[in-house]
Coordinates of C-alpha atoms and ligand atoms in Angstrom, one line a residue:
X19 CA -26.1 -13.8 -13.0
X20 CA -22.9 -14.4 -11.4
X21 CA -19.3 -13.6 -12.7
X22 CA -16.5 -16.1 -11.9
X23 CA -12.9 -15.4 -11.8
X24 CA -11.0 -16.1 -15.1
X25 CA -9.2 -19.4 -14.7
X26 CA -5.7 -18.8 -13.5
X27 CA -6.6 -15.3 -12.3
X28 CA -7.2 -14.5 -8.6
X29 CA -7.8 -11.7 -6.3
X30 CA -5.2 -10.8 -3.6
X31 CA -7.4 -9.9 -0.6
X32 CA -6.7 -7.1 2.0
X33 CA -5.8 -9.7 4.6
X34 CA -3.1 -11.2 2.4
X35 CA -1.6 -7.8 1.4
X36 CA 0.8 -7.6 4.4
X37 CA 2.7 -10.7 3.1
X38 CA 2.8 -9.2 -0.4
X39 CA 4.1 -5.9 1.0
X40 CA 6.7 -7.8 3.1
X41 CA 8.0 -9.5 0.0
X42 CA 7.9 -6.3 -2.2
X43 CA 9.5 -4.2 0.5
X44 CA 12.4 -6.7 0.7
X45 CA 12.9 -6.4 -3.1
X46 CA 13.0 -2.6 -2.8
X47 CA 15.2 -2.7 0.2
X48 CA 17.7 -5.0 -1.6
X49 CA 17.4 -2.8 -4.7
X50 CA 18.4 0.2 -2.5
X51 CA 21.4 -1.6 -1.0
X52 CA 22.6 -2.8 -4.5
X53 CA 21.8 0.5 -6.1
X54 CA 19.3 -0.6 -8.7
X55 CA 16.7 1.9 -10.0
X56 CA 13.1 1.0 -10.5
X57 CA 11.6 0.9 -14.0
X58 CA 7.9 0.4 -14.9
X59 CA 7.2 -0.9 -18.3
X60 CA 3.8 -1.3 -19.9
X61 CA 1.7 -4.5 -19.5
X62 CA 1.1 -4.6 -23.2
X63 CA 3.8 -4.7 -26.1
X64 CA 3.9 -5.6 -29.7
X65 CA 3.7 -9.3 -30.1
X66 CA 6.8 -9.3 -32.2
X67 CA 8.9 -8.1 -29.2
X68 CA 8.4 -11.5 -27.5
X69 CA 8.4 -13.7 -30.5
X70 CA 11.8 -12.3 -31.4
X71 CA 13.1 -11.7 -28.0
X72 CA 11.9 -14.7 -26.0
X73 CA 12.1 -16.9 -29.1
X74 CA 9.7 -18.6 -31.6
X75 CA 10.2 -22.1 -30.4
X76 CA 9.8 -21.4 -26.6
X77 CA 6.9 -22.7 -24.6
X78 CA 6.1 -19.1 -23.8
X79 CA 5.7 -18.1 -27.4
X80 CA 4.2 -21.2 -28.8
X81 CA 1.6 -22.0 -26.1
X82 CA 1.4 -19.3 -23.4
X83 CA 1.0 -15.8 -24.7
X84 CA -2.2 -13.8 -24.3
X85 CA -2.1 -12.2 -27.8
X86 CA -4.9 -10.1 -29.3
X87 CA -5.6 -7.6 -32.0
X88 CA -6.4 -4.1 -30.9
X89 CA -8.9 -1.9 -32.7
X90 CA -6.1 -0.7 -35.0
X91 CA -5.5 -4.4 -36.0
X92 CA -2.1 -4.3 -34.3
X93 CA -1.1 -7.7 -32.8
X94 CA -0.4 -7.0 -29.1
X95 CA 0.5 -9.3 -26.2
X96 CA 0.2 -9.1 -22.5
X97 CA 3.7 -9.3 -21.3
X98 CA 4.8 -12.9 -20.3
X99 CA 8.0 -11.6 -18.7
X100 CA 10.0 -8.4 -18.2
X101 CA 13.4 -8.7 -19.8
X102 CA 12.2 -8.1 -23.4
X103 CA 10.3 -5.1 -22.3
X104 CA 13.2 -3.6 -20.4
X105 CA 15.5 -4.1 -23.3
X106 CA 12.9 -2.4 -25.6
X107 CA 12.8 0.5 -23.1
X108 CA 16.6 0.7 -23.1
X109 CA 16.4 1.2 -26.9
X110 CA 13.3 3.4 -26.9
X111 CA 15.0 5.9 -24.6
X112 CA 18.3 5.9 -26.5
X113 CA 20.3 4.7 -23.4
X114 CA 22.7 2.8 -25.8
X115 CA 24.2 6.2 -26.5
X116 CA 23.2 8.4 -23.5
X117 CA 23.7 6.0 -20.5
X118 CA 24.7 2.6 -21.7
X119 CA 25.3 1.2 -18.2
X120 CA 22.1 0.5 -16.4
X121 CA 21.1 -1.3 -13.2
X122 CA 17.3 -1.6 -13.0
X123 CA 14.5 -3.4 -11.2
X124 CA 10.8 -4.1 -11.5
X125 CA 7.9 -5.7 -9.9
X126 CA 4.5 -6.4 -11.5
X127 CA 2.0 -8.8 -13.1
X128 CA 3.0 -11.1 -16.0
X129 CA 0.7 -13.3 -18.0
X130 CA 1.2 -16.9 -19.1
X131 CA -1.5 -19.3 -20.4
X132 CA -0.2 -22.2 -18.2
X133 CA -1.9 -25.0 -16.3
X134 CA -2.7 -23.3 -13.0
X135 CA -1.4 -25.1 -9.9
X136 CA -0.1 -24.1 -6.5
X137 CA 2.4 -21.2 -7.0
X138 CA 1.7 -21.2 -10.8
X139 CA -0.9 -18.9 -12.2
X140 CA -1.9 -17.3 -15.6
X141 CA -1.6 -13.8 -14.1
X142 CA 1.3 -13.9 -11.8
X143 CA 3.8 -11.4 -10.3
X144 CA 7.4 -11.2 -10.8
X145 CA 10.2 -9.1 -9.2
X146 CA 13.4 -8.8 -11.4
X147 CA 16.6 -7.1 -11.9
X148 CA 18.4 -6.3 -15.2
X149 CA 22.0 -5.0 -15.8
X150 CA 22.7 -3.7 -19.2
X151 CA 25.9 -2.6 -20.7
X152 CA 28.5 -4.7 -18.7
X153 CA 30.2 -8.0 -19.7
X154 CA 32.4 -8.4 -16.7
X155 CA 31.9 -11.5 -14.7
X156 CA 31.7 -9.6 -11.5
X157 CA 28.3 -8.4 -12.7
X158 CA 27.2 -12.0 -12.9
X159 CA 28.2 -12.5 -9.3
X160 CA 26.5 -9.2 -8.2
X161 CA 23.2 -10.3 -9.8
X162 CA 23.5 -13.7 -8.1
X163 CA 24.4 -12.1 -4.7
X164 CA 21.5 -9.9 -5.0
X165 CA 19.2 -12.9 -5.4
X166 CA 20.8 -14.7 -2.6
X167 CA 20.7 -11.7 -0.1
X168 CA 17.1 -11.2 -1.0
X169 CA 16.2 -14.7 0.1
X170 CA 18.4 -14.4 3.2
X171 CA 16.6 -11.2 4.5
X172 CA 13.4 -12.9 3.9
X173 CA 14.7 -15.8 5.9
X174 CA 14.3 -18.5 3.3
X175 CA 16.2 -21.8 4.2
X176 CA 17.9 -24.5 2.2
X177 CA 19.1 -22.2 -0.6
X178 CA 20.6 -24.0 -3.6
X179 CA 22.2 -22.3 -6.6
X180 CA 22.3 -24.1 -9.9
X181 CA 24.8 -22.6 -12.4
X182 CA 25.6 -23.4 -15.9
X183 CA 27.0 -21.7 -19.1
X184 CA 25.4 -22.2 -22.5
X185 CA 28.0 -20.2 -24.3
X186 CA 27.9 -17.7 -27.0
X187 CA 25.8 -17.9 -30.2
X188 CA 28.5 -20.0 -32.0
X189 CA 28.8 -22.3 -29.1
X190 CA 25.0 -22.8 -28.9
X191 CA 24.8 -23.5 -32.6
X192 CA 27.4 -26.1 -32.2
X193 CA 25.9 -27.6 -29.1
X194 CA 22.4 -27.7 -30.7
X195 CA 24.1 -30.1 -33.4
X196 CA 25.5 -32.1 -30.7
X197 CA 22.1 -32.5 -29.0
X198 CA 20.5 -33.3 -32.4
X199 CA 22.9 -36.2 -32.7
X200 CA 22.3 -37.3 -29.2
X201 CA 18.5 -37.2 -29.4
X202 CA 17.8 -38.3 -33.0
X203 CA 18.1 -42.0 -32.4
X204 CA 15.6 -42.0 -29.5
X205 CA 13.2 -39.2 -30.8
X206 CA 10.5 -41.8 -31.7
X207 CA 10.2 -42.7 -28.0
X208 CA 9.9 -39.0 -26.8
X209 CA 7.0 -36.7 -26.6
X210 CA 5.4 -34.8 -29.5
X211 CA 6.8 -31.5 -28.2
X212 CA 10.3 -33.0 -28.2
X213 CA 9.9 -34.2 -31.8
X214 CA 9.1 -30.7 -32.9
X215 CA 11.9 -29.2 -30.7
X216 CA 14.5 -31.6 -32.4
X217 CA 14.1 -29.6 -35.6
X218 CA 13.3 -26.1 -34.2
X219 CA 15.7 -25.9 -31.2
X220 CA 16.9 -29.1 -29.4
X221 CA 18.1 -27.0 -26.5
X222 CA 14.4 -26.8 -25.4
X223 CA 14.3 -30.6 -25.1
X224 CA 16.5 -30.3 -21.9
X225 CA 13.6 -28.4 -20.2
X226 CA 11.0 -31.0 -21.2
X227 CA 9.1 -32.2 -18.1
X228 CA 7.5 -35.3 -19.8
X229 CA 8.4 -38.6 -17.9
X230 CA 9.1 -40.4 -21.2
X231 CA 11.8 -38.0 -22.2
X232 CA 13.7 -37.9 -18.9
X233 CA 15.9 -40.9 -19.4
X234 CA 17.3 -39.5 -22.8
X235 CA 17.6 -36.1 -21.2
X236 CA 19.6 -37.4 -18.2
X237 CA 22.2 -38.9 -20.6
X238 CA 22.4 -35.7 -22.7
X239 CA 25.8 -34.0 -23.0
X240 CA 26.4 -30.8 -21.0
X241 CA 26.8 -27.3 -22.6
X242 CA 29.5 -26.3 -20.3
X243 CA 31.7 -29.0 -21.8
X244 CA 31.4 -27.5 -25.2
X245 CA 32.3 -23.9 -24.8
X246 CA 34.8 -21.8 -26.8
X247 CA 37.9 -20.5 -24.9
X248 CA 36.3 -17.0 -24.0
X249 CA 33.0 -18.5 -22.8
X250 CA 35.0 -21.1 -20.7
X251 CA 37.1 -18.3 -19.2
X252 CA 34.0 -16.3 -18.4
X253 CA 32.6 -19.2 -16.6
X254 CA 35.7 -19.8 -14.6
X255 CA 35.7 -16.2 -13.7
X256 CA 32.1 -16.2 -12.5
X257 CA 32.9 -19.2 -10.3
X258 CA 35.9 -17.5 -8.9
X259 CA 33.8 -14.5 -8.0
X260 CA 31.1 -16.7 -6.3
X261 CA 33.8 -18.4 -4.3
X262 CA 35.2 -15.0 -3.2
X263 CA 31.7 -13.9 -2.2
X264 CA 31.2 -17.4 -0.4
X265 CA 28.1 -18.2 -2.5
X266 CA 27.9 -22.0 -2.8
X267 CA 26.7 -23.4 -6.2
X268 CA 26.4 -26.7 -8.1
X269 CA 27.2 -26.8 -11.8
X270 CA 24.2 -28.2 -13.6
X271 CA 25.3 -29.2 -17.0
X272 CA 21.6 -29.6 -18.2
X273 CA 20.4 -26.2 -17.0
X274 CA 19.5 -24.3 -20.2
X275 CA 16.4 -22.1 -19.0
X276 CA 13.3 -22.0 -21.1
X277 CA 14.0 -18.6 -23.0
X278 CA 15.9 -18.3 -26.2
X279 CA 17.9 -15.0 -25.4
X280 CA 20.2 -16.5 -23.0
X281 CA 23.9 -16.6 -23.6
X282 CA 26.7 -17.8 -21.2
X283 CA 25.8 -17.7 -17.6
X284 CA 22.4 -19.2 -16.6
X285 CA 21.4 -19.9 -13.1
X286 CA 18.4 -20.8 -10.8
X287 CA 18.0 -20.4 -7.2
X288 CA 15.9 -23.0 -5.4
X289 CA 14.7 -23.2 -1.7
X290 CA 13.8 -26.3 0.2
X291 CA 11.1 -24.3 1.9
X292 CA 9.1 -24.5 -1.4
X293 CA 7.5 -27.8 -2.4
X294 CA 7.3 -29.0 -6.0
X295 CA 7.7 -25.4 -7.4
X296 CA 11.0 -25.0 -5.9
X297 CA 12.5 -22.6 -8.3
X298 CA 12.4 -19.2 -6.6
X299 CA 14.4 -17.2 -9.1
X300 CA 15.7 -17.9 -12.7
X301 CA 18.1 -15.8 -14.6
X302 CA 21.1 -15.4 -16.9
X303 CA 23.0 -13.4 -19.4
X304 CA 21.5 -12.3 -22.7
X305 CA 24.4 -10.6 -24.5
X306 CA 22.6 -10.8 -27.9
X307 CA 19.1 -9.5 -27.0
X308 CA 19.6 -5.8 -27.5
X309 CA 21.1 -6.4 -30.8
X310 CA 18.4 -8.9 -31.8
X311 CA 15.9 -6.0 -31.1
X312 CA 17.9 -3.6 -33.5
X313 CA 20.4 -2.1 -31.1
X314 CA 24.2 -2.1 -30.9
X315 CA 25.9 -5.2 -29.4
X316 CA 25.1 -4.6 -25.6
X317 CA 25.7 -7.3 -22.9
X318 CA 22.9 -7.8 -20.3
X319 CA 22.2 -10.0 -17.3
X320 CA 19.4 -10.4 -14.9
X321 CA 16.9 -12.6 -13.1
X322 CA 13.2 -12.8 -12.1
X323 CA 11.3 -14.7 -9.5
X324 CA 7.7 -15.3 -8.8
X325 CA 6.2 -13.2 -5.9
X326 CA 3.5 -15.8 -5.4
X327 CA 6.0 -18.4 -4.4
X328 CA 7.6 -16.1 -2.0
X329 CA 4.4 -15.2 -0.4
X330 CA 3.5 -18.8 -0.1
X331 CA 6.6 -19.6 1.9
X332 CA 6.2 -16.5 4.0
X333 CA 2.6 -17.5 4.8
X334 CA 3.5 -21.1 5.6
X335 CA 6.2 -19.9 8.0
X336 CA 3.8 -17.4 9.8
X337 CA 0.3 -18.7 9.6
X338 CA -2.6 -16.7 10.8
X339 CA -3.2 -13.0 10.5
X340 CA -0.1 -10.8 10.2
X341 CA 0.4 -7.9 12.5
X342 CA -0.9 -4.8 10.7
X343 CA -0.5 -1.2 11.4
X344 CA -2.9 0.0 14.1
X345 CA -5.3 2.8 13.5
X346 CA -4.3 5.9 15.6
X347 CA -7.9 7.1 16.4
X348 CA -11.4 5.9 16.1
X349 CA -13.9 8.7 16.2
X350 CA -17.3 7.6 17.5
X351 CA -19.9 10.1 16.8
X352 CA -23.4 10.7 18.2
X353 CA -26.1 12.4 16.4
X354 CA -26.0 14.5 13.2
X355 CA -24.0 17.4 14.9
X356 CA -21.4 14.9 16.3
X357 CA -21.0 13.4 12.9
X358 CA -20.5 16.7 11.2
X359 CA -17.9 17.8 13.7
X360 CA -16.3 14.3 13.6
X361 CA -15.9 14.4 9.7
X362 CA -14.4 17.8 10.0
X363 CA -12.0 16.8 12.8
X364 CA -11.0 13.5 11.1
X365 CA -10.1 15.2 7.9
X366 CA -8.0 17.8 9.8
X367 CA -6.1 15.2 11.7
X368 CA -5.4 13.2 8.6
X369 CA -3.6 16.3 7.3
X370 CA -1.3 16.0 10.3
X371 CA -0.5 12.4 9.4
X372 CA -2.7 10.8 12.0
X373 CA -4.8 7.7 10.7
X374 CA -8.4 8.1 11.8
X375 CA -11.5 6.3 11.0
X376 CA -15.2 7.2 11.6
X377 CA -18.6 5.5 11.4
X378 CA -20.4 6.2 8.2
X379 CA -23.6 4.1 8.9
X380 CA -25.1 6.2 11.8
X381 CA -24.7 3.3 14.1
X382 CA -25.1 3.1 17.9
X383 CA -22.2 3.7 20.2
X384 CA -21.8 -0.1 21.1
X385 CA -21.4 -1.0 17.5
X386 CA -18.9 1.9 16.9
X387 CA -16.9 0.7 20.0
X388 CA -16.9 -2.8 18.5
X389 CA -15.5 -1.4 15.2
X390 CA -12.9 0.5 17.0
X391 CA -11.8 -2.8 18.8
X392 CA -11.8 -4.6 15.5
X393 CA -9.6 -2.0 13.9
X394 CA -7.2 -2.2 16.9
X395 CA -7.6 1.5 17.3
X396 CA -5.0 3.0 19.7
X397 CA -7.4 5.7 20.9
X398 CA -11.1 6.4 20.9
X399 CA -12.9 9.6 21.2
X400 CA -16.6 10.0 21.5
X401 CA -17.9 13.0 19.8
X402 CA -21.6 14.1 20.5
X403 CA -23.5 17.4 20.3
X404 CA -22.0 18.5 23.7
X405 CA -18.3 17.9 22.7
X406 CA -18.9 19.5 19.3
X407 CA -20.2 22.7 21.1
X408 CA -17.7 22.7 23.9
X409 CA -14.6 21.9 21.6
X410 CA -13.5 19.4 24.2
X411 CA -13.9 15.7 24.6
X412 CA -12.6 12.5 26.4
X413 CA -9.7 10.7 24.6
X414 CA -9.5 7.0 25.7
X415 CA -6.3 5.1 25.5
X416 CA -7.6 1.7 24.3
X417 CA -4.7 -0.2 25.7
X418 CA -4.5 1.2 29.2
X419 CA -8.1 2.1 29.4
X420 CA -7.1 5.5 30.7
X421 CA -9.2 8.6 29.7
X422 CA -8.3 12.3 29.7
X423 CA -10.1 15.5 28.7
X424 CA -8.6 17.0 25.6
X425 CA -9.1 20.0 23.3
X426 CA -10.6 19.1 19.9
X427 CA -8.3 21.6 18.2
X428 CA -6.8 19.5 15.4
X429 CA -3.3 20.6 15.9
X430 CA -3.0 20.0 19.7
X431 CA -4.9 16.8 19.4
X432 CA -2.5 15.7 16.7
X433 CA 0.4 16.6 19.0
X434 CA -1.1 14.6 21.8
X435 CA -1.7 11.5 19.6
X436 CA 1.9 11.6 18.5
X437 CA 4.4 13.6 20.7
X438 CA 7.2 12.1 18.6
X439 CA 7.7 8.7 17.2
X440 CA 8.1 5.4 19.4
X441 CA 11.7 5.0 18.6
X442 CA 13.2 7.5 20.9
X443 CA 13.2 10.5 18.6
X444 CA 12.7 13.9 20.1
X445 CA 9.7 14.8 18.0
X446 CA 11.9 17.0 15.9
X447 CA 11.4 15.1 12.7
X448 CA 8.7 14.6 10.1
X449 CA 8.2 11.0 10.7
X450 CA 4.4 11.9 11.4
X451 CA 4.4 9.5 14.4
X452 CA 5.7 6.4 12.5
X453 CA 9.1 5.3 13.3
X454 CA 12.3 7.2 12.3
X455 CA 15.9 6.8 13.1
X456 CA 16.7 9.6 15.5
X457 CA 19.4 11.8 14.1
Ligands
HAM23 P1 11.4 -17.5 -16.0 O1 12.2 -18.7 -15.6 O2 10.4 -17.7 -17.1 O3 12.4 -16.3 -16.4 O4 10.6 -16.9 -14.8 C1 11.3 -16.6 -13.6 C2 10.5 -16.9 -12.3 O5 9.1 -16.4 -12.5 C3 10.3 -18.4 -12.2 O6 11.4 -19.0 -11.5 C4 9.2 -18.4 -11.2 O7 9.5 -18.2 -9.9 C5 8.3 -17.3 -11.8 N1 7.2 -17.8 -12.7 C6 7.3 -18.0 -14.0 N2 6.0 -18.4 -14.4 C7 5.3 -18.3 -13.4 C8 3.8 -18.7 -13.2 N3 3.1 -19.0 -14.2 N4 3.3 -18.5 -12.0 C9 4.0 -18.1 -11.0 N5 5.3 -17.8 -11.0 C10 5.9 -17.9 -12.2 C11 12.0 -15.2 -16.9 O8 10.9 -14.7 -16.8 C12 13.2 -14.2 -17.2 N6 12.6 -12.9 -17.7 C13 14.1 -14.0 -16.1 C14 15.3 -13.1 -16.4 C15 15.4 -11.8 -16.2 N7 16.3 -13.5 -17.1 C16 17.2 -12.5 -17.2 N8 16.6 -11.4 -16.7

């Protein structure tokens, strides 16, 4: 009997991990520079959080959620996105009273029952940021600048920022009516989903991908032309900030985003380095979400992007294996006594921060040497009965081929393997031989 992967789910194998870590490290680095704190929310929430938060008429809620009953007959859902969970956490921990202003980021798996294709999966991974408790347009600009800088440090080219405003709840209500009037005469020529959307939420028609609907969508009015004075002023101020920060953008009047919680600013960041799935990041304001979940009126804004897409671009740019960290020492052991001494020495050296590997399959010396080469070990030490007894052995530098006799005392061997780090520090640091910035 064989077990296949579930459709839309996949393994991320050890050889691919360096690219994932590169992307994740960039997110963490940007979070450090912009001062966002990490939050980790559960993978499973009450279904109601998403039906209310993300919206009953959205594709996510109508078609894409992994919903199940637990043994206590509660309806639970694997999170399809992170914003609703972060908003829930804000209320769960009483931040609306204790610390209403929050700048948070997250990384992790999300689940949507979508048609799998390149860069689109059923279990996928998002990185995202959320700012809660501030309405000022400078926050919108900071969130967009974060997204932009992240792509810059990863070296992504051809960045394009699409910006729009869908206004406040009253603006949206009015705009829905305008859209209803626009689409009603042609609705019979549009897809079944759009027919349903016309009654439920005609804004959703604007993100329909069906070919039949495009001519009507292309002629639809734009939300930014139907804003109340406050929302229009907010958009003008956001644009002013983006200009000051020299972040180029296009106003896209038909950008509405596929989730119902958005208000005012919505944006997407695309890259010409991605093929058809060119949206790297999508985000916007959600000033009504916390209130919708039972909290006080609290503004919010954020974005999320798919890690798979970032990894795809990084892999295209640098094909082949990525440089991985080298092993400090491979201990080749001979005979039972050598293996016992080797295991003991390896464990002691690891306590000093040295990376060590050892053979566990009692193989001959040739095979162990091949393993050391494959692991790109910096050093090799052969440990047999004689060395174990004498407490001394020969350490081989695998790059230069030079050998020298060394003591097998773990502390002095650890010192030899790392007399300080490579970057010119004097060894008076706790970098354990990695790299550090000399003080
Ligand atoms: P979203 O547009 O649904 O927004 O997703 C954001 C990004 O996640 C997309 O632009 C894409 O890069 C990635 N993504 C979405 N679905 C998939 C998939 N099936 N496979 C791979 N990548 C995918 C949100 O999720 C909002 N929570 C964003 C947000 C945060 N708005 C405010 N704060």
